[in-house]
Short mmCIF file of C-alpha atoms in Angstrom, two decimals:
data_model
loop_
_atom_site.label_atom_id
_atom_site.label_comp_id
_atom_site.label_asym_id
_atom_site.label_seq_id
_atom_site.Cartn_x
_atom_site.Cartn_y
_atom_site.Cartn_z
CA UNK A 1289 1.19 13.68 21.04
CA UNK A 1290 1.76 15.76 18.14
CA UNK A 1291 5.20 16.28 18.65
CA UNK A 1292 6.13 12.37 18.86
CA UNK A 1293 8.27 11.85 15.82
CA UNK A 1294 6.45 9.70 13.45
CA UNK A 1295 8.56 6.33 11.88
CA UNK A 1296 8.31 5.53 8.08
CA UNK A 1297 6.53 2.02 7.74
CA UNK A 1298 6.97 -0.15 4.87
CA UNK A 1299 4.34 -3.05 4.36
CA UNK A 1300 5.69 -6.21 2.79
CA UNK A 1301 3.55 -8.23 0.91
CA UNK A 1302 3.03 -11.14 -1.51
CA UNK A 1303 1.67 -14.91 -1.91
CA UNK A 1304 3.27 -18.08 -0.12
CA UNK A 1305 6.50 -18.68 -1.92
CA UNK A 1306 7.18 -15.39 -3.62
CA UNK A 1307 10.36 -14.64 -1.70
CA UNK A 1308 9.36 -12.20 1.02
CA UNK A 1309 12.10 -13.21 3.32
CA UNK A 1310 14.69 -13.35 0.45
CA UNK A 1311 13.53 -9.51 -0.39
CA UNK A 1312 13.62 -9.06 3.44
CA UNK A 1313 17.52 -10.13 3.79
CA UNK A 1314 18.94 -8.36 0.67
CA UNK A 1315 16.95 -4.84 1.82
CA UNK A 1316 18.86 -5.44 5.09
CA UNK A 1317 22.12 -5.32 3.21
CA UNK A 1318 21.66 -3.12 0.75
CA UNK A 1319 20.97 -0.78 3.47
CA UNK A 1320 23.03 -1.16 6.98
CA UNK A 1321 23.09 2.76 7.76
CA UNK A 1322 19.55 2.11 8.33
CA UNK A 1323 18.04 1.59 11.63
CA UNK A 1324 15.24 -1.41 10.97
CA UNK A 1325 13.05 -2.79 12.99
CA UNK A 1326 10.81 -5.82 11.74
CA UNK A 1327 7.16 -6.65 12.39
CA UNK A 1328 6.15 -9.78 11.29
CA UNK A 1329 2.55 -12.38 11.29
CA UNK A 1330 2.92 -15.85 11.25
CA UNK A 1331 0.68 -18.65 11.45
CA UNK A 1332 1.34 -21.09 14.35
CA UNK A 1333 2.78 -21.39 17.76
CA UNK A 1334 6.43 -20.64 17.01
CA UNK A 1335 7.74 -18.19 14.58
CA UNK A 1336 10.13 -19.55 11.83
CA UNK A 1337 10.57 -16.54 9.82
CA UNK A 1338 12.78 -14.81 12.91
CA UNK A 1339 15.46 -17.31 12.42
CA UNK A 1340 15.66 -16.89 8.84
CA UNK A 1341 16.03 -12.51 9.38
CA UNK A 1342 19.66 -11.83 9.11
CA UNK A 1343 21.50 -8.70 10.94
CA UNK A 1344 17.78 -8.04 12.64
CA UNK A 1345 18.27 -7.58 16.60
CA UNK A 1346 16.29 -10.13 18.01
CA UNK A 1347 15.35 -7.39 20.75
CA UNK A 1348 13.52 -5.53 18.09
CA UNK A 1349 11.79 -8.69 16.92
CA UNK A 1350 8.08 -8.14 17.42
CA UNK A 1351 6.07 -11.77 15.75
CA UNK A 1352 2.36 -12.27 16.55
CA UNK A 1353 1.91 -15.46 16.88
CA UNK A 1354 -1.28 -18.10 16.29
CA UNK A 1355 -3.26 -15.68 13.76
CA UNK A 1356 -2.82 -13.80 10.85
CA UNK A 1357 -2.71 -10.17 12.01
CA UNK A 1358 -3.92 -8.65 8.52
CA UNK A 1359 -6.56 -10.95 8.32
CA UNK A 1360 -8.30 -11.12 12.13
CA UNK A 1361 -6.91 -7.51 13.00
CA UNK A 1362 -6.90 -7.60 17.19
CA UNK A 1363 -5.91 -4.84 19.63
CA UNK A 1364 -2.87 -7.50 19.88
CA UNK A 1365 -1.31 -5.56 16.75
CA UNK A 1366 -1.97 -1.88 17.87
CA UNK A 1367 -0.26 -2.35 20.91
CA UNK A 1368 2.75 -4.20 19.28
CA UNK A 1369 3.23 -0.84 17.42
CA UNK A 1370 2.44 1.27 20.46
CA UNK A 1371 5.25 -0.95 22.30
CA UNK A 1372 7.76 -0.78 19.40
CA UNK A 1373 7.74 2.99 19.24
CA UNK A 1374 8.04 3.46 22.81
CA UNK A 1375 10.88 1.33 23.02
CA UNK A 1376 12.85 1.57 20.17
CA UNK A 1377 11.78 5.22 18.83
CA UNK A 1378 15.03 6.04 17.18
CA UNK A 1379 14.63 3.39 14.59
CA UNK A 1380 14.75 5.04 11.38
CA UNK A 1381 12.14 2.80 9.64
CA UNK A 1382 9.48 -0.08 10.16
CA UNK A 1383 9.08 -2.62 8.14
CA UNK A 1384 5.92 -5.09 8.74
CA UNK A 1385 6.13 -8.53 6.84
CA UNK A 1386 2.26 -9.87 6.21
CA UNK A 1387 1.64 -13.46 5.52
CA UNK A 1388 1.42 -15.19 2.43
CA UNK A 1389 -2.29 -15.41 2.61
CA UNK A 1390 -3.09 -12.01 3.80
CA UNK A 1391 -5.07 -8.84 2.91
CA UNK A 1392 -2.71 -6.37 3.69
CA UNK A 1393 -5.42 -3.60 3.05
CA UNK A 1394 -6.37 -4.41 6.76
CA UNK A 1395 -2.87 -3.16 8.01
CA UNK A 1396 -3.55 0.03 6.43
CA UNK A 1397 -6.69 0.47 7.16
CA UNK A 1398 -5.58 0.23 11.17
CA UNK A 1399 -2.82 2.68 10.68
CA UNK A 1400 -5.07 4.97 9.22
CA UNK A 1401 -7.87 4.72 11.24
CA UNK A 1402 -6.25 4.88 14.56
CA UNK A 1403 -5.42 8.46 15.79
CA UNK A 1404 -1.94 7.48 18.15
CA UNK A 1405 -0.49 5.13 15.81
CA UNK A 1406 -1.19 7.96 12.74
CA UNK A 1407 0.61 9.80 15.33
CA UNK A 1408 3.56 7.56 15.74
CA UNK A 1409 3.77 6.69 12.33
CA UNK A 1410 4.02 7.38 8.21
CA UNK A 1411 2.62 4.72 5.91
CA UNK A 1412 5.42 4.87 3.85
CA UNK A 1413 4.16 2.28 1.16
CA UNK A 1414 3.46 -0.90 0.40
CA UNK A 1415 5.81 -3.61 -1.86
CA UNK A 1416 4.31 -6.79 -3.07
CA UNK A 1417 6.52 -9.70 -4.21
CA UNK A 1418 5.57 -11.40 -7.24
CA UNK A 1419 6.63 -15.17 -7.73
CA UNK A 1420 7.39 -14.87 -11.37
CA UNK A 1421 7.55 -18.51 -12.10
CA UNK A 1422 4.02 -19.25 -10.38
CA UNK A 1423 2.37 -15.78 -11.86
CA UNK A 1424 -0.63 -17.26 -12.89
CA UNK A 1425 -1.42 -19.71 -10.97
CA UNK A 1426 -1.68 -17.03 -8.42
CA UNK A 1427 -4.00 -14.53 -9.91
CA UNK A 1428 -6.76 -17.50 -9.39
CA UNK A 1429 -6.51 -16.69 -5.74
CA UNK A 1430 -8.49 -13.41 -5.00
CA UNK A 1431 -6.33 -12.17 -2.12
CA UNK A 1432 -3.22 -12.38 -4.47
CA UNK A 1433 -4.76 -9.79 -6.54
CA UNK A 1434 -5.69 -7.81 -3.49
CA UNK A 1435 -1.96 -7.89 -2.67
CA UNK A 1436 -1.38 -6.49 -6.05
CA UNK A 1437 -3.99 -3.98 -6.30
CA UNK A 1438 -2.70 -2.41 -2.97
CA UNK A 1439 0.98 -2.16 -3.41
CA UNK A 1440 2.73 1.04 -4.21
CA UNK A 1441 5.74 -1.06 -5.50
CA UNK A 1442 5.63 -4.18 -7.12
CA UNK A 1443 8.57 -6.25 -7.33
CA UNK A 1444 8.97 -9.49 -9.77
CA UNK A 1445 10.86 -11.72 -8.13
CA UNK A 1446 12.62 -14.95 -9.36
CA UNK A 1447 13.32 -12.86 -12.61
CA UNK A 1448 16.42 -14.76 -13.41
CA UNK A 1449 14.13 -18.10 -14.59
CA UNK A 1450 12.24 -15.69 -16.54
CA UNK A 1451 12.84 -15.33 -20.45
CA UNK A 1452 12.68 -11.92 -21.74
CA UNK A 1453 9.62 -12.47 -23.28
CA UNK A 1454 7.73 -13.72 -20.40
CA UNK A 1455 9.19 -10.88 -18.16
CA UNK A 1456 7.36 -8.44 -20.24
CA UNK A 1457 4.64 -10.06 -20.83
CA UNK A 1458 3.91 -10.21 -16.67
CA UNK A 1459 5.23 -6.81 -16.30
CA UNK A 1460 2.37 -5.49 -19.16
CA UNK A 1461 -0.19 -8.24 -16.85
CA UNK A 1462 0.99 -6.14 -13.36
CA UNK A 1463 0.45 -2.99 -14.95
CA UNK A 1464 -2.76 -3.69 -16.16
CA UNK A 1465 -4.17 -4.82 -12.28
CA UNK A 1466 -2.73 -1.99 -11.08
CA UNK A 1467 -1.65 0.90 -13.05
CA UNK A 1468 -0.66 3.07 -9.97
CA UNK A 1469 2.56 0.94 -8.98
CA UNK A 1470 5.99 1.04 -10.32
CA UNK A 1471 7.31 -2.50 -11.55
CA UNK A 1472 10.89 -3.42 -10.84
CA UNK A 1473 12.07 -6.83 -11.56
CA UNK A 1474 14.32 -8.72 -9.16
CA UNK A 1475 16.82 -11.96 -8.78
CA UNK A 1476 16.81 -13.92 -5.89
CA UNK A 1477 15.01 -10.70 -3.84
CA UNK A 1478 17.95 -8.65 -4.88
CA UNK A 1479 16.47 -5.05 -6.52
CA UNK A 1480 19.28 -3.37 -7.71
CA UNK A 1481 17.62 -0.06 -8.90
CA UNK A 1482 15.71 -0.13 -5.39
CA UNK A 1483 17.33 3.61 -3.60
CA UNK A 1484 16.24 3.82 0.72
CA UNK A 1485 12.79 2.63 -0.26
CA UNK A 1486 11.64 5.19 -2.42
CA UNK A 1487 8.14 5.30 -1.85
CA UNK A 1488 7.01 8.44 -1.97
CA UNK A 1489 3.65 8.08 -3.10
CA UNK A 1490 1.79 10.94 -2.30
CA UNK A 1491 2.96 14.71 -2.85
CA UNK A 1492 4.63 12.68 -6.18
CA UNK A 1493 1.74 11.31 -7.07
CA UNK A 1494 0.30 11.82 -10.45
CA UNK A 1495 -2.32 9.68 -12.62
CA UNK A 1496 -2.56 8.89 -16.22
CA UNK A 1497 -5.82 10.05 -17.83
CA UNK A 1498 -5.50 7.15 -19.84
CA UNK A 1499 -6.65 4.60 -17.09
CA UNK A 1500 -10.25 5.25 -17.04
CA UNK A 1501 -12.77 2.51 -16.99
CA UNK A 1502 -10.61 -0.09 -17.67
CA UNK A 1503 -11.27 -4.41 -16.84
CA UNK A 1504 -8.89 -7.04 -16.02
CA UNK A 1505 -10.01 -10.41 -14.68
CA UNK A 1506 -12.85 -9.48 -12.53
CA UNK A 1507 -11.20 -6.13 -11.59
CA UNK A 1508 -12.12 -2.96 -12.51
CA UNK A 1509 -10.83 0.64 -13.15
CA UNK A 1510 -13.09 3.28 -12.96
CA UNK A 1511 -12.23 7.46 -12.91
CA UNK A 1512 -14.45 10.47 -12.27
CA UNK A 1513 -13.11 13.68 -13.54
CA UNK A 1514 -14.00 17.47 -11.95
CA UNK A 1515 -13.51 20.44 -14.29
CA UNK A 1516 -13.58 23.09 -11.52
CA UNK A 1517 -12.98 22.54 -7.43
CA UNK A 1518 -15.04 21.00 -5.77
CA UNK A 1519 -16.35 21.66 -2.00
CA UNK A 1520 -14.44 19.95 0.44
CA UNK A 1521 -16.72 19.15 3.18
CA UNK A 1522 -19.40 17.63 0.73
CA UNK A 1523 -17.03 15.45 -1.49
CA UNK A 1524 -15.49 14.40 2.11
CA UNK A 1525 -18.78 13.25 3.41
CA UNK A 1526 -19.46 11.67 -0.12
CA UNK A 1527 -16.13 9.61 0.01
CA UNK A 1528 -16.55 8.53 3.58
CA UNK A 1529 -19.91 7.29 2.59
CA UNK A 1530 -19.07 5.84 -0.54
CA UNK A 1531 -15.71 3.86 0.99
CA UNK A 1532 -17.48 2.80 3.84
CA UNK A 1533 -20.51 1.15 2.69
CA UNK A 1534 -18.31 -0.40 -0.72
CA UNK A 1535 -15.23 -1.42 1.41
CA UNK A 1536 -15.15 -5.01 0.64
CA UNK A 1537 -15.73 -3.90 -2.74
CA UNK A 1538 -13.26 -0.75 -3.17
CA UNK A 1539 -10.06 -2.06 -2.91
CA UNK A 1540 -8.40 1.29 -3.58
CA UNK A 1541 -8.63 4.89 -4.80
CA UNK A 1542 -6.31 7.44 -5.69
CA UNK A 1543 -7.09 11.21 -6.81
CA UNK A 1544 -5.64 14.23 -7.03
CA UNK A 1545 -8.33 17.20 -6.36
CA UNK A 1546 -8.65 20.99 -6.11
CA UNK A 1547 -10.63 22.42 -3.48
CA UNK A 1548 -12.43 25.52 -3.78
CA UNK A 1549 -10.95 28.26 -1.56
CA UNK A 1550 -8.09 25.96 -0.87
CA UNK A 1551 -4.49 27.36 -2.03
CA UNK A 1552 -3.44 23.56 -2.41
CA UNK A 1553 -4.20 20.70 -4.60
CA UNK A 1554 -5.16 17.74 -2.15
CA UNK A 1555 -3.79 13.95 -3.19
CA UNK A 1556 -6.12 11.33 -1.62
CA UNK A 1557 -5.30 8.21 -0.66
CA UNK A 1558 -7.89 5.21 -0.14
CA UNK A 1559 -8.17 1.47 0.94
CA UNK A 1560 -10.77 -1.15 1.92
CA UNK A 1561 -13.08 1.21 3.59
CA UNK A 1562 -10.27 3.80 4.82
CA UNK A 1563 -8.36 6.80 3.01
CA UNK A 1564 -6.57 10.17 3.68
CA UNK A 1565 -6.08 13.76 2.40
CA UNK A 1566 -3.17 15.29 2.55
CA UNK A 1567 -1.71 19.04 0.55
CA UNK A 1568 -0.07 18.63 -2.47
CA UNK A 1569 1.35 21.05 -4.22
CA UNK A 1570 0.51 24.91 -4.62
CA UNK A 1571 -1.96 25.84 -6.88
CA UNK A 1572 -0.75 27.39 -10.25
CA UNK A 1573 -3.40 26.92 -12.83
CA UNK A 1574 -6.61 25.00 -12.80
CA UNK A 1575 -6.33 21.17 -14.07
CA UNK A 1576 -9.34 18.97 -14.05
CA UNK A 1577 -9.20 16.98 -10.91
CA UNK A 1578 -9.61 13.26 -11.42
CA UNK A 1579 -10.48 10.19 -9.25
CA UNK A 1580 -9.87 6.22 -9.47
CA UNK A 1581 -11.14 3.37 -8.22
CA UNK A 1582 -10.13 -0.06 -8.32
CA UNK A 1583 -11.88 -3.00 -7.36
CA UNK A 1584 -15.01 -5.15 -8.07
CA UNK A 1585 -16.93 -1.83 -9.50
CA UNK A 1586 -19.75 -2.78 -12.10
CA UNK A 1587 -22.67 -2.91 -9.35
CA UNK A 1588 -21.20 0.46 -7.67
CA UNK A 1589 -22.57 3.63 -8.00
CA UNK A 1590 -19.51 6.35 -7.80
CA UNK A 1591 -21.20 9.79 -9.45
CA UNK A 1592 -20.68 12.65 -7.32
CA UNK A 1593 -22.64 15.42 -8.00
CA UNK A 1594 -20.17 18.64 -8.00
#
């Protein structure tokens, strides 16, 4: 199965009324060289969102009906995927639309923890929409912060209402939830600086030493820095442990990390319980390897002993 070509997927997220269809429609037209097929969750016995997708092939329409997919995760969804990439495996990319009320942290964490569809497919990324005029009335709701804290991409939608004061002011708010995603503002769904869905967040992935330890709302940012590699089989155990035990807890954790007797750095790549390694790049001097969580930390322990 190792020779099945794998299909970028792009996760959509963001709270009720933050213009997730809107975004949906204008990526459709920015982009019609592109080959999309759509995977969406919707509450209820007949899906509404289908008739709202423009230019979308209603043969390449997969909705899961009566349950929230990201929330009550069922074999349902791992054999709409399976299905999808049998039939239609020269799309050119996936794009799977959560609800308004969902954890999207439990789409990844299926993708990532199930050998044949890591087979069939490359998490791409994640974008969250942001309803810019109902900011903070959302960040009350904990799973709106979720959706923030697990986006690659963050995109502040209804930007137009917005005065350039309160723009910045939500873009500075964003950054401080989740320092690991860009912020790109955008009117009516419309990004224009938004190129093929550039989210490339791994082999480009880099971290700012200056998010350690940091506190917003009742999330937390905490970093653990290595001076020399590490071993790779005990910090793997370690992580696997720590993640799994502190997955409602951990929302997400990035790092890059030098191994020793490894040629490569390693970038890892973490949520809700789940996460991957994968090379970076080659090894030309020795930086201090660094790791960070985010999520609801205080009561966690995360030394590792190197």
């Amino acid at each position: 199965m190792n020779d099945i070509r794998k299909i970028p997927v792009t996760l959509i997220s963001g709270f009720l009324g933050a213009g997730k269809t809107t975004f949906i429609n204008a990526l459709l037209q920015k982009f019609p060289e592109i080959k999309f097929a759509l995977v969406e969750n919707e509450f209820g016995e007949v899906g509404i969102d289908s008739k709202l997708i423009k230019g979308m092939d209603a043969s390449q329409m997969f909705e899961l009906k009566n349950g929230c997919v990201c929330c009550t995760i069922s074999d349902e969804f791992e054999l709409v995927l399976k299905e999808l990439h049998e039939k239609f495996g020269n799309i050119d990319h996936l794009i799977i639309e959560t609800t308004g009320v969902a954890d999207p942290a439990s789409i990844v964490q299926t993708i990532l923890g199930n050998h044949d569809l890591k087979n069939m497919y490359h998490l791409n990324g994640t974008i969250c929409l942001i309803d810019g005029l109902n900011f903070n009335l959302n960040l009350e709701k904990d799973v709106a912060i979720k959706q923030i804290v697990v986006a690659d991409l963050l995109v502040l939608n209804k930007s137009e209402s917005l005065e350039s004061f309160k723009l910045e002011m939500i873009q500075d708010e964003l950054k401080k939830i989740n320092p690991f995603a860009s912020v790109q503002s955008a009117s009516f769904g419309n990004v224009e600086d938004l190129n093929q869905l550039e989210l490339e967040r791994k082999l480009n992935f880099r971290i700012d030493a200056d998010l350690t330890n940091q506190k917003h709302l009742n999330i937390q940012t905490k970093s653990l820095y290595f001076n020399q590699p590490i071993e790779k089989e005990r910090f793997m155990n370690w992580l696997e442990y720590t993640m799994d035990i502190n997955k409602k807890e951990i929302y997400r954790v990035k790092g890059v990390l030098q191994f020793k007797n490894e040629p490569f750095e390693f970038i890892v790549q973490g949520v809700g319980g789940r996460f991957e390694l994968e090379e970076g790049d080659i090894i030309l001097d020795s930086k201090p390897g660094v790791l960070v969580f985010i999520g609801q930390l205080e009561n966690i322990d995360l030394s590792f002993e190197s």
